PDB file of C-alpha atoms in Angstrom:
ATOM      1  CA  UNK A  88       7.318   9.316 -17.840  1.00  0.00           C
ATOM      2  CA  UNK A  89       7.899   6.466 -15.402  1.00  0.00           C
ATOM      3  CA  UNK A  90       9.798   7.276 -12.203  1.00  0.00           C
ATOM      4  CA  UNK A  91      13.471   6.361 -12.247  1.00  0.00           C
ATOM      5  CA  UNK A  92      14.838   4.524  -9.192  1.00  0.00           C
ATOM      6  CA  UNK A  93      18.619   4.811  -8.901  1.00  0.00           C
ATOM      7  CA  UNK A  94      19.109   4.747  -5.121  1.00  0.00           C
ATOM      8  CA  UNK A  95      17.192   2.882  -2.434  1.00  0.00           C
ATOM      9  CA  UNK A  96      17.607   3.451   1.286  1.00  0.00           C
ATOM     10  CA  UNK A  97      16.990   0.317   3.319  1.00  0.00           C
ATOM     11  CA  UNK A  98      16.536   1.103   7.027  1.00  0.00           C
ATOM     12  CA  UNK A  99      17.075  -1.876   9.327  1.00  0.00           C
ATOM     13  CA  UNK A 100      16.354  -2.505  12.978  1.00  0.00           C
ATOM     14  CA  UNK A 101      18.364  -5.765  12.676  1.00  0.00           C
ATOM     15  CA  UNK A 102      15.269  -7.933  13.202  1.00  0.00           C
ATOM     16  CA  UNK A 103      14.324 -11.036  11.214  1.00  0.00           C
ATOM     17  CA  UNK A 104      11.650  -9.057   9.410  1.00  0.00           C
ATOM     18  CA  UNK A 105      14.213  -6.433   8.467  1.00  0.00           C
ATOM     19  CA  UNK A 106      16.013  -9.184   6.569  1.00  0.00           C
ATOM     20  CA  UNK A 107      12.759  -9.934   4.751  1.00  0.00           C
ATOM     21  CA  UNK A 108      12.435  -6.239   3.900  1.00  0.00           C
ATOM     22  CA  UNK A 109      16.040  -6.243   2.638  1.00  0.00           C
ATOM     23  CA  UNK A 110      15.094  -8.997   0.188  1.00  0.00           C
ATOM     24  CA  UNK A 111      12.401  -6.671  -1.189  1.00  0.00           C
ATOM     25  CA  UNK A 112      14.882  -3.792  -1.418  1.00  0.00           C
ATOM     26  CA  UNK A 113      17.322  -6.019  -3.316  1.00  0.00           C
ATOM     27  CA  UNK A 114      14.572  -7.161  -5.670  1.00  0.00           C
ATOM     28  CA  UNK A 115      13.655  -3.559  -6.421  1.00  0.00           C
ATOM     29  CA  UNK A 116      17.326  -2.667  -6.884  1.00  0.00           C
ATOM     30  CA  UNK A 117      17.829  -5.522  -9.305  1.00  0.00           C
ATOM     31  CA  UNK A 118      14.713  -4.617 -11.285  1.00  0.00           C
ATOM     32  CA  UNK A 119      15.782  -0.969 -11.570  1.00  0.00           C
ATOM     33  CA  UNK A 120      19.555  -1.449 -11.621  1.00  0.00           C
ATOM     34  CA  UNK A 121      19.690   0.725  -8.511  1.00  0.00           C
ATOM     35  CA  UNK A 122      22.075   0.978  -5.569  1.00  0.00           C
ATOM     36  CA  UNK A 123      20.975  -0.005  -2.063  1.00  0.00           C
ATOM     37  CA  UNK A 124      22.187   1.917   0.973  1.00  0.00           C
ATOM     38  CA  UNK A 125      21.772  -0.060   4.220  1.00  0.00           C
ATOM     39  CA  UNK A 126      21.264   2.092   7.315  1.00  0.00           C
ATOM     40  CA  UNK A 127      20.876   1.303  11.003  1.00  0.00           C
ATOM     41  CA  UNK A 128      20.296   4.119  13.480  1.00  0.00           C
ATOM     42  CA  UNK A 129      21.049   3.831  17.189  1.00  0.00           C
ATOM     43  CA  UNK A 130      19.055   6.158  19.366  1.00  0.00           C
ATOM     44  CA  UNK A 131      20.893   8.338  21.866  1.00  0.00           C
ATOM     45  CA  UNK A 132      20.809   7.144  25.446  1.00  0.00           C
ATOM     46  CA  UNK A 133      17.757   8.366  27.331  1.00  0.00           C
ATOM     47  CA  UNK A 134      18.165  10.653  30.320  1.00  0.00           C
ATOM     48  CA  UNK A 135      17.256   7.690  32.571  1.00  0.00           C
ATOM     49  CA  UNK A 136      19.979   5.550  30.997  1.00  0.00           C
ATOM     50  CA  UNK A 137      22.527   8.321  31.521  1.00  0.00           C
ATOM     51  CA  UNK A 138      21.506   8.706  35.180  1.00  0.00           C
ATOM     52  CA  UNK A 139      21.794   4.933  35.628  1.00  0.00           C
ATOM     53  CA  UNK A 140      25.266   4.973  34.084  1.00  0.00           C
ATOM     54  CA  UNK A 141      26.240   7.798  36.446  1.00  0.00           C
ATOM     55  CA  UNK A 142      24.977   5.792  39.427  1.00  0.00           C
ATOM     56  CA  UNK A 143      26.914   2.659  38.558  1.00  0.00           C
ATOM     57  CA  UNK A 144      29.938   4.206  36.859  1.00  0.00           C
ATOM     58  CA  UNK A 145      31.212   7.062  38.957  1.00  0.00           C
ATOM     59  CA  UNK A 146      34.279   7.627  36.783  1.00  0.00           C
ATOM     60  CA  UNK A 147      33.557   9.977  33.851  1.00  0.00           C
ATOM     61  CA  UNK A 148      36.129   8.322  31.565  1.00  0.00           C
ATOM     62  CA  UNK A 149      34.567   4.892  32.230  1.00  0.00           C
ATOM     63  CA  UNK A 150      31.131   6.229  31.274  1.00  0.00           C
ATOM     64  CA  UNK A 151      32.489   7.736  28.055  1.00  0.00           C
ATOM     65  CA  UNK A 152      34.224   4.455  27.232  1.00  0.00           C
ATOM     66  CA  UNK A 153      30.989   2.519  27.864  1.00  0.00           C
ATOM     67  CA  UNK A 154      29.095   4.798  25.484  1.00  0.00           C
ATOM     68  CA  UNK A 155      31.828   4.456  22.856  1.00  0.00           C
ATOM     69  CA  UNK A 156      31.846   0.671  23.326  1.00  0.00           C
ATOM     70  CA  UNK A 157      28.056   0.648  22.850  1.00  0.00           C
ATOM     71  CA  UNK A 158      28.479   2.188  19.384  1.00  0.00           C
ATOM     72  CA  UNK A 159      31.252  -0.274  18.502  1.00  0.00           C
ATOM     73  CA  UNK A 160      29.109  -3.182  19.712  1.00  0.00           C
ATOM     74  CA  UNK A 161      26.131  -2.150  17.573  1.00  0.00           C
ATOM     75  CA  UNK A 162      28.454  -1.630  14.596  1.00  0.00           C
ATOM     76  CA  UNK A 163      29.715  -5.198  15.005  1.00  0.00           C
ATOM     77  CA  UNK A 164      26.118  -6.417  15.354  1.00  0.00           C
ATOM     78  CA  UNK A 165      25.225  -4.713  12.057  1.00  0.00           C
ATOM     79  CA  UNK A 166      28.244  -6.288  10.358  1.00  0.00           C
ATOM     80  CA  UNK A 167      27.375  -9.732  11.746  1.00  0.00           C
ATOM     81  CA  UNK A 168      23.728  -9.278  10.722  1.00  0.00           C
ATOM     82  CA  UNK A 169      24.743  -8.580   7.123  1.00  0.00           C
ATOM     83  CA  UNK A 170      27.190 -11.525   7.081  1.00  0.00           C
ATOM     84  CA  UNK A 171      24.524 -13.900   8.438  1.00  0.00           C
ATOM     85  CA  UNK A 172      22.030 -12.567   5.904  1.00  0.00           C
ATOM     86  CA  UNK A 173      24.505 -13.311   3.102  1.00  0.00           C
ATOM     87  CA  UNK A 174      25.005 -16.906   4.290  1.00  0.00           C
ATOM     88  CA  UNK A 175      21.341 -17.696   3.721  1.00  0.00           C
ATOM     89  CA  UNK A 176      21.204 -16.373   0.157  1.00  0.00           C
ATOM     90  CA  UNK A 177      21.051 -18.362  -3.043  1.00  0.00           C
ATOM     91  CA  UNK A 178      23.538 -17.590  -5.830  1.00  0.00           C
ATOM     92  CA  UNK A 179      20.926 -15.391  -7.535  1.00  0.00           C
ATOM     93  CA  UNK A 180      20.220 -13.517  -4.297  1.00  0.00           C
ATOM     94  CA  UNK A 181      23.951 -13.035  -3.679  1.00  0.00           C
ATOM     95  CA  UNK A 182      24.202 -11.427  -7.103  1.00  0.00           C
ATOM     96  CA  UNK A 183      21.403  -9.057  -6.070  1.00  0.00           C
ATOM     97  CA  UNK A 184      23.268  -8.251  -2.827  1.00  0.00           C
ATOM     98  CA  UNK A 185      26.029  -6.827  -5.011  1.00  0.00           C
ATOM     99  CA  UNK A 186      23.666  -3.834  -5.426  1.00  0.00           C
ATOM    100  CA  UNK A 187      24.435  -2.848  -1.801  1.00  0.00           C
ATOM    101  CA  UNK A 188      26.801   0.083  -2.111  1.00  0.00           C
ATOM    102  CA  UNK A 189      27.003   1.122   1.556  1.00  0.00           C
ATOM    103  CA  UNK A 190      26.287  -0.229   5.033  1.00  0.00           C
ATOM    104  CA  UNK A 191      26.194   2.496   7.652  1.00  0.00           C
ATOM    105  CA  UNK A 192      25.541   2.935  11.353  1.00  0.00           C
ATOM    106  CA  UNK A 193      24.655   6.390  12.632  1.00  0.00           C
ATOM    107  CA  UNK A 194      23.637   7.742  16.020  1.00  0.00           C
ATOM    108  CA  UNK A 195      20.563   9.922  16.249  1.00  0.00           C
ATOM    109  CA  UNK A 196      16.792   9.996  16.083  1.00  0.00           C
ATOM    110  CA  UNK A 197      15.884   7.130  13.698  1.00  0.00           C
ATOM    111  CA  UNK A 198      13.155   8.772  11.603  1.00  0.00           C
ATOM    112  CA  UNK A 199      15.125  11.986  11.157  1.00  0.00           C
ATOM    113  CA  UNK A 200      18.338  10.152  10.257  1.00  0.00           C
ATOM    114  CA  UNK A 201      16.516   7.913   7.770  1.00  0.00           C
ATOM    115  CA  UNK A 202      14.984  10.919   6.041  1.00  0.00           C
ATOM    116  CA  UNK A 203      18.274  12.847   6.094  1.00  0.00           C
ATOM    117  CA  UNK A 204      20.262   9.935   4.647  1.00  0.00           C
ATOM    118  CA  UNK A 205      17.645   9.314   1.966  1.00  0.00           C
ATOM    119  CA  UNK A 206      18.067  12.938   0.899  1.00  0.00           C
ATOM    120  CA  UNK A 207      21.878  12.795   1.064  1.00  0.00           C
ATOM    121  CA  UNK A 208      21.979   9.662  -1.116  1.00  0.00           C
ATOM    122  CA  UNK A 209      19.375  11.107  -3.522  1.00  0.00           C
ATOM    123  CA  UNK A 210      17.168   8.085  -2.911  1.00  0.00           C
ATOM    124  CA  UNK A 211      13.949   7.630  -4.809  1.00  0.00           C
ATOM    125  CA  UNK A 212      12.670   4.892  -2.457  1.00  0.00           C
ATOM    126  CA  UNK A 213      12.881   3.976   1.236  1.00  0.00           C
ATOM    127  CA  UNK A 214      12.304   0.353   2.308  1.00  0.00           C
ATOM    128  CA  UNK A 215      11.525  -0.631   5.918  1.00  0.00           C
ATOM    129  CA  UNK A 216       9.938  -3.567   7.746  1.00  0.00           C
ATOM    130  CA  UNK A 217       7.178  -3.632  10.356  1.00  0.00           C
ATOM    131  CA  UNK A 218       7.280  -5.148  13.852  1.00  0.00           C
ATOM    132  CA  UNK A 219       5.671  -8.400  14.969  1.00  0.00           C
ATOM    133  CA  UNK A 220       2.409  -9.802  13.636  1.00  0.00           C
ATOM    134  CA  UNK A 221      -0.743  -7.860  12.905  1.00  0.00           C
ATOM    135  CA  UNK A 222      -2.172  -5.329  10.557  1.00  0.00           C
ATOM    136  CA  UNK A 223      -3.031  -2.476  12.912  1.00  0.00           C
ATOM    137  CA  UNK A 224      -1.044   0.721  13.326  1.00  0.00           C
ATOM    138  CA  UNK A 225       0.346  -0.585  16.629  1.00  0.00           C
ATOM    139  CA  UNK A 226       2.439  -3.118  14.761  1.00  0.00           C
ATOM    140  CA  UNK A 227       3.864  -0.706  12.228  1.00  0.00           C
ATOM    141  CA  UNK A 228       6.206   0.932  14.706  1.00  0.00           C
ATOM    142  CA  UNK A 229       6.812   4.500  15.712  1.00  0.00           C
ATOM    143  CA  UNK A 230       9.808   5.006  13.409  1.00  0.00           C
ATOM    144  CA  UNK A 231       7.957   3.714  10.342  1.00  0.00           C
ATOM    145  CA  UNK A 232       4.971   5.950  11.131  1.00  0.00           C
ATOM    146  CA  UNK A 233       7.197   9.016  11.473  1.00  0.00           C
ATOM    147  CA  UNK A 234       8.994   8.276   8.214  1.00  0.00           C
ATOM    148  CA  UNK A 235       5.698   7.705   6.384  1.00  0.00           C
ATOM    149  CA  UNK A 236       4.283  11.005   7.641  1.00  0.00           C
ATOM    150  CA  UNK A 237       7.295  13.061   6.636  1.00  0.00           C
ATOM    151  CA  UNK A 238       8.801  11.346   3.617  1.00  0.00           C
ATOM    152  CA  UNK A 239       8.664  13.157   0.308  1.00  0.00           C
ATOM    153  CA  UNK A 240       9.590   9.978  -1.595  1.00  0.00           C
ATOM    154  CA  UNK A 241       7.799   6.622  -1.855  1.00  0.00           C
ATOM    155  CA  UNK A 242       8.291   4.360   1.152  1.00  0.00           C
ATOM    156  CA  UNK A 243       7.769   0.617   0.947  1.00  0.00           C
ATOM    157  CA  UNK A 244       6.734  -0.932   4.267  1.00  0.00           C
ATOM    158  CA  UNK A 245       7.177  -4.714   4.293  1.00  0.00           C
ATOM    159  CA  UNK A 246       4.864  -6.515   6.731  1.00  0.00           C
ATOM    160  CA  UNK A 247       6.151  -9.053   9.239  1.00  0.00           C
ATOM    161  CA  UNK A 248       6.042 -12.621   7.962  1.00  0.00           C
ATOM    162  CA  UNK A 249       4.297 -15.195  10.127  1.00  0.00           C
TER     163      UNK A 249
END
């Protein structure tokens, strides 16, 4: 029996190559009549970043507001990224984009959140893009490597286009 693909998790880092990977996710979704769940994960601030914030923002409420504003800013960036992506699509590609059933921003460790969301959405496929040019492991990216090592479902890694 051939595997059934009903849900695809597309993990984006908001790069140009992520948009290329999204095209592949949409193609797969169209071919399988599947839903696509778009996910972007923001990593928690490092200890160094927190110390820097404490140095330059003495007021605790100002620091908390800055962290909250960071999340809101990335959320707007994700929304803008998806809108810009849509502008460049042909009519056929726009029809494929209708397969996107959710666009979500979460805070956490990227690989863990990607794997958790894939499980929550009952995904049968994860789609991600690589960084920069090249074929070596260096260019794949730490998040992609971690997902590949731990994923229990197929993961499509789309190479960077030159």
